[in-house]
Amino acid sequence: SYELTQPPSVSVAPGQTARISCGGNSIRKNTVHWYQQKPGQAPVLVVHDDRDRPSGIPERFSGSNSGNTATLTISRVEAGDEADYYCQVWDTRSDHYVFGTGTKVTVL
Amino acid sequence: QITLKESGPTLVKPTQTLTLTCAFSGFSLPTSRVAVAWIRQPPGKALEWLALIYWDDDKRYNPSLSSRLSITKDSSGNQVVLTMTNMDPVDSATYYCAHRGGIYSDPFDYWGQGTLVTVSS
């Protein structure tokens, strides 16, 4: 089955840039979505279709997808960005949905 | 405005069958050509996709759990039900239902608040 691997944690100082990777075999062939989840809350979509932002999501959130790695980038990190982040794809070969292992972003 | 809300028991015993209902508004499953999914999250762990039902009643299941899962929609088109048999303490989790758009690769763009299910004798 298709697997998505993320680093368990990323730490970043306020105002700096956080980059969260999502590794998967030839992930560039899949469309990647990213979700933010704060404690006790449901996940919220922050980037879809590799690099697009839903309405209401700040421009500080951006995405890319190339080779075997997709990346969520958070620019000018704020304290409110502290959360768990998950990547997700629809695996075309199996017709199943897959979530990444999740990354906890800590703002120092 | 699309909203979803999960309901069901908060406590089930091992070996029992869990039945969860997702009631939604803002779209109708048969007419909107979209899909509804169930996703769970054990405490402190990652999200795990469980099942999905399409507007045309086609269904997909997580292969690791497929023998225990069933997803159905009611005739009104505004509720989706998930059943999971032979519950075990490792199935303790928050269970979410989510809306997926009209394309297979679309994201889960709307989520319910989730319902916490504990499996314990």
CSV table of N, CA and C in Angstrom, one decimal, chain A residues 8-76:
chain,number,residue,atom,x,y,z
A,8,PRO,N,8.5,13.8,12.3
A,8,PRO,CA,7.6,13.9,13.5
A,8,PRO,C,7.5,15.3,14.0
A,9,SER,N,8.5,16.1,13.9
A,9,SER,CA,8.5,17.4,14.4
A,9,SER,C,9.3,18.4,13.6
A,10,VAL,N,8.9,19.7,13.7
A,10,VAL,CA,9.7,20.8,13.1
A,10,VAL,C,9.5,21.9,14.1
A,11,SER,N,10.7,22.5,14.4
A,11,SER,CA,10.7,23.7,15.3
A,11,SER,C,11.1,24.9,14.5
A,12,VAL,N,10.5,26.0,14.8
A,12,VAL,CA,10.8,27.3,14.0
A,12,VAL,C,10.6,28.5,14.9
A,13,ALA,N,11.4,29.5,14.8
A,13,ALA,CA,11.2,30.7,15.5
A,13,ALA,C,10.2,31.6,14.8
A,14,PRO,N,9.5,32.4,15.6
A,14,PRO,CA,8.5,33.3,15.0
A,14,PRO,C,9.2,34.2,13.9
A,15,GLY,N,8.5,34.4,12.8
A,15,GLY,CA,9.0,35.2,11.7
A,15,GLY,C,9.8,34.4,10.7
A,16,GLN,N,10.2,33.2,11.1
A,16,GLN,CA,11.0,32.4,10.2
A,16,GLN,C,10.1,31.5,9.3
A,17,THR,N,10.8,30.7,8.5
A,17,THR,CA,10.1,29.8,7.6
A,17,THR,C,10.1,28.4,8.0
A,18,ALA,N,9.0,27.7,8.1
A,18,ALA,CA,8.9,26.3,8.4
A,18,ALA,C,8.6,25.5,7.1
A,19,ARG,N,9.3,24.5,6.9
A,19,ARG,CA,9.1,23.6,5.7
A,19,ARG,C,8.9,22.2,6.2
A,20,ILE,N,7.7,21.6,5.8
A,20,ILE,CA,7.3,20.3,6.2
A,20,ILE,C,7.3,19.4,5.0
A,21,SER,N,8.1,18.3,5.1
A,21,SER,CA,8.1,17.4,3.9
A,21,SER,C,7.1,16.2,4.0
A,22,CYS,N,6.8,15.7,2.9
A,22,CYS,CA,5.9,14.6,2.8
A,22,CYS,C,6.4,13.7,1.7
A,23,GLY,N,7.0,12.6,2.1
A,23,GLY,CA,7.7,11.7,1.1
A,23,GLY,C,6.9,10.5,0.7
A,24,GLY,N,6.8,10.2,-0.6
A,24,GLY,CA,6.1,9.1,-1.1
A,24,GLY,C,6.7,8.7,-2.5
A,25,ASN,N,6.6,7.5,-2.8
A,25,ASN,CA,7.1,7.0,-4.1
A,25,ASN,C,6.4,7.7,-5.3
A,26,SER,N,7.3,8.5,-6.0
A,26,SER,CA,6.8,9.3,-7.2
A,26,SER,C,5.5,10.1,-6.8
A,27,ILE,N,5.6,10.7,-5.7
A,27,ILE,CA,4.5,11.5,-5.2
A,27,ILE,C,4.1,12.6,-6.2
A,28,ARG,N,5.0,13.0,-7.0
A,28,ARG,CA,4.7,14.0,-8.0
A,28,ARG,C,3.6,13.6,-8.9
A,29,LYS,N,3.3,12.3,-9.0
A,29,LYS,CA,2.2,11.8,-9.9
A,29,LYS,C,0.9,11.9,-9.2
A,30,ASN,N,0.9,12.3,-7.9
A,30,ASN,CA,-0.3,12.4,-7.1
A,30,ASN,C,-0.6,13.8,-6.8
A,31,THR,N,-1.9,14.1,-6.5
A,31,THR,CA,-2.3,15.5,-6.1
A,31,THR,C,-2.2,15.5,-4.5
A,32,VAL,N,-1.5,16.4,-4.0
A,32,VAL,CA,-1.3,16.4,-2.5
A,32,VAL,C,-2.1,17.5,-1.8
A,33,HIS,N,-2.7,17.2,-0.7
A,33,HIS,CA,-3.4,18.1,0.1
A,33,HIS,C,-2.8,18.2,1.5
A,34,TRP,N,-2.9,19.3,2.1
A,34,TRP,CA,-2.4,19.5,3.5
A,34,TRP,C,-3.4,20.0,4.4
A,35,TYR,N,-3.4,19.5,5.7
A,35,TYR,CA,-4.4,19.8,6.7
A,35,TYR,C,-3.6,20.3,7.9
A,36,GLN,N,-4.2,21.3,8.6
A,36,GLN,CA,-3.7,21.7,9.9
A,36,GLN,C,-4.6,21.3,11.0
A,37,GLN,N,-4.1,20.8,12.1
A,37,GLN,CA,-5.0,20.3,13.2
A,37,GLN,C,-4.4,20.8,14.5
A,38,LYS,N,-5.2,21.7,15.1
A,38,LYS,CA,-4.9,22.2,16.4
A,38,LYS,C,-5.5,21.3,17.5
A,39,PRO,N,-4.9,21.3,18.7
A,39,PRO,CA,-5.4,20.3,19.8
A,39,PRO,C,-6.9,20.4,20.0
A,40,GLY,N,-7.5,19.3,20.0
A,40,GLY,CA,-8.9,19.2,20.3
A,40,GLY,C,-9.9,19.7,19.2
A,41,GLN,N,-9.3,19.9,18.0
A,41,GLN,CA,-10.1,20.4,16.9
A,41,GLN,C,-10.0,19.5,15.7
A,42,ALA,N,-11.0,19.6,14.8
A,42,ALA,CA,-10.9,18.8,13.6
A,42,ALA,C,-9.9,19.4,12.6
A,43,PRO,N,-9.3,18.6,11.7
A,43,PRO,CA,-8.4,19.1,10.7
A,43,PRO,C,-9.0,20.2,9.8
A,44,VAL,N,-8.2,21.1,9.4
A,44,VAL,CA,-8.6,22.1,8.5
A,44,VAL,C,-7.7,22.1,7.2
A,45,LEU,N,-8.3,22.2,6.1
A,45,LEU,CA,-7.6,22.1,4.8
A,45,LEU,C,-6.8,23.5,4.7
A,46,VAL,N,-5.5,23.4,4.5
A,46,VAL,CA,-4.8,24.7,4.3
A,46,VAL,C,-4.2,24.8,2.9
A,47,VAL,N,-3.9,23.7,2.2
A,47,VAL,CA,-3.4,23.7,0.9
A,47,VAL,C,-4.0,22.5,0.1
A,48,HIS,N,-4.5,22.7,-1.1
A,48,HIS,CA,-5.0,21.6,-1.9
A,48,HIS,C,-4.5,21.6,-3.3
A,49,ASP,N,-4.5,20.5,-3.9
A,49,ASP,CA,-4.0,20.4,-5.3
A,49,ASP,C,-2.5,20.9,-5.4
A,50,ASP,N,-1.8,20.4,-4.5
A,50,ASP,CA,-0.3,20.7,-4.4
A,50,ASP,C,0.0,22.1,-3.9
A,51,ARG,N,-0.7,23.1,-4.4
A,51,ARG,CA,-0.2,24.5,-4.1
A,51,ARG,C,-1.3,25.5,-4.0
A,52,ASP,N,-2.5,25.1,-4.0
A,52,ASP,CA,-3.6,26.1,-4.0
A,52,ASP,C,-4.1,26.3,-2.5
A,53,ARG,N,-4.6,27.5,-2.2
A,53,ARG,CA,-5.1,27.7,-0.9
A,53,ARG,C,-6.6,27.9,-0.9
A,54,PRO,N,-7.3,27.3,0.0
A,54,PRO,CA,-8.7,27.6,0.2
A,54,PRO,C,-8.9,29.0,0.6
A,55,SER,N,-10.1,29.5,0.4
A,55,SER,CA,-10.5,30.8,0.8
A,55,SER,C,-10.3,31.0,2.3
A,56,GLY,N,-9.6,32.1,2.7
A,56,GLY,CA,-9.4,32.4,4.1
A,56,GLY,C,-8.1,31.9,4.7
A,57,ILE,N,-7.4,31.1,3.9
A,57,ILE,CA,-6.1,30.7,4.3
A,57,ILE,C,-5.0,31.7,3.9
A,58,PRO,N,-4.2,32.1,4.9
A,58,PRO,CA,-3.2,33.2,4.5
A,58,PRO,C,-2.2,32.8,3.4
A,59,GLU,N,-1.7,33.8,2.7
A,59,GLU,CA,-0.8,33.5,1.7
A,59,GLU,C,0.6,33.0,2.2
A,60,ARG,N,0.7,33.0,3.5
A,60,ARG,CA,2.0,32.5,4.1
A,60,ARG,C,2.1,31.0,3.9
A,61,PHE,N,0.9,30.3,3.7
A,61,PHE,CA,0.9,28.9,3.5
A,61,PHE,C,1.0,28.6,2.0
A,62,SER,N,2.0,27.8,1.6
A,62,SER,CA,2.2,27.4,0.2
A,62,SER,C,2.7,26.0,0.1
A,63,GLY,N,2.5,25.4,-1.1
A,63,GLY,CA,2.9,24.0,-1.3
A,63,GLY,C,3.6,23.8,-2.6
A,64,SER,N,4.4,22.7,-2.6
A,64,SER,CA,5.0,22.3,-3.8
A,64,SER,C,5.1,20.8,-3.9
A,65,ASN,N,5.3,20.2,-5.1
A,65,ASN,CA,5.3,18.8,-5.2
A,65,ASN,C,6.2,18.4,-6.4
A,66,SER,N,7.3,17.7,-6.0
A,66,SER,CA,8.2,17.3,-7.1
A,66,SER,C,8.9,16.0,-6.7
A,67,GLY,N,9.2,15.2,-7.7
A,67,GLY,CA,9.9,14.0,-7.4
A,67,GLY,C,9.2,13.1,-6.4
A,68,ASN,N,9.9,12.8,-5.4
A,68,ASN,CA,9.3,11.9,-4.3
A,68,ASN,C,8.9,12.7,-3.1
A,69,THR,N,8.9,14.0,-3.2
A,69,THR,CA,8.6,14.8,-2.0
A,69,THR,C,7.7,16.0,-2.3
A,70,ALA,N,6.7,16.1,-1.4
A,70,ALA,CA,5.9,17.3,-1.4
A,70,ALA,C,6.2,18.1,-0.2
A,71,THR,N,6.1,19.4,-0.3
A,71,THR,CA,6.5,20.3,0.8
A,71,THR,C,5.4,21.3,1.1
A,72,LEU,N,5.1,21.5,2.4
A,72,LEU,CA,4.3,22.6,2.8
A,72,LEU,C,5.2,23.6,3.4
A,73,THR,N,5.1,24.8,3.0
A,73,THR,CA,6.0,25.9,3.5
A,73,THR,C,5.1,26.9,4.2
A,74,ILE,N,5.5,27.3,5.4
A,74,ILE,CA,4.8,28.3,6.2
A,74,ILE,C,5.8,29.5,6.3
A,75,SER,N,5.5,30.6,5.7
A,75,SER,CA,6.4,31.7,5.8
A,75,SER,C,6.0,32.6,6.9
A,76,ARG,N,6.9,33.4,7.5
A,76,ARG,CA,6.7,34.3,8.5
A,76,ARG,C,5.8,33.7,9.6
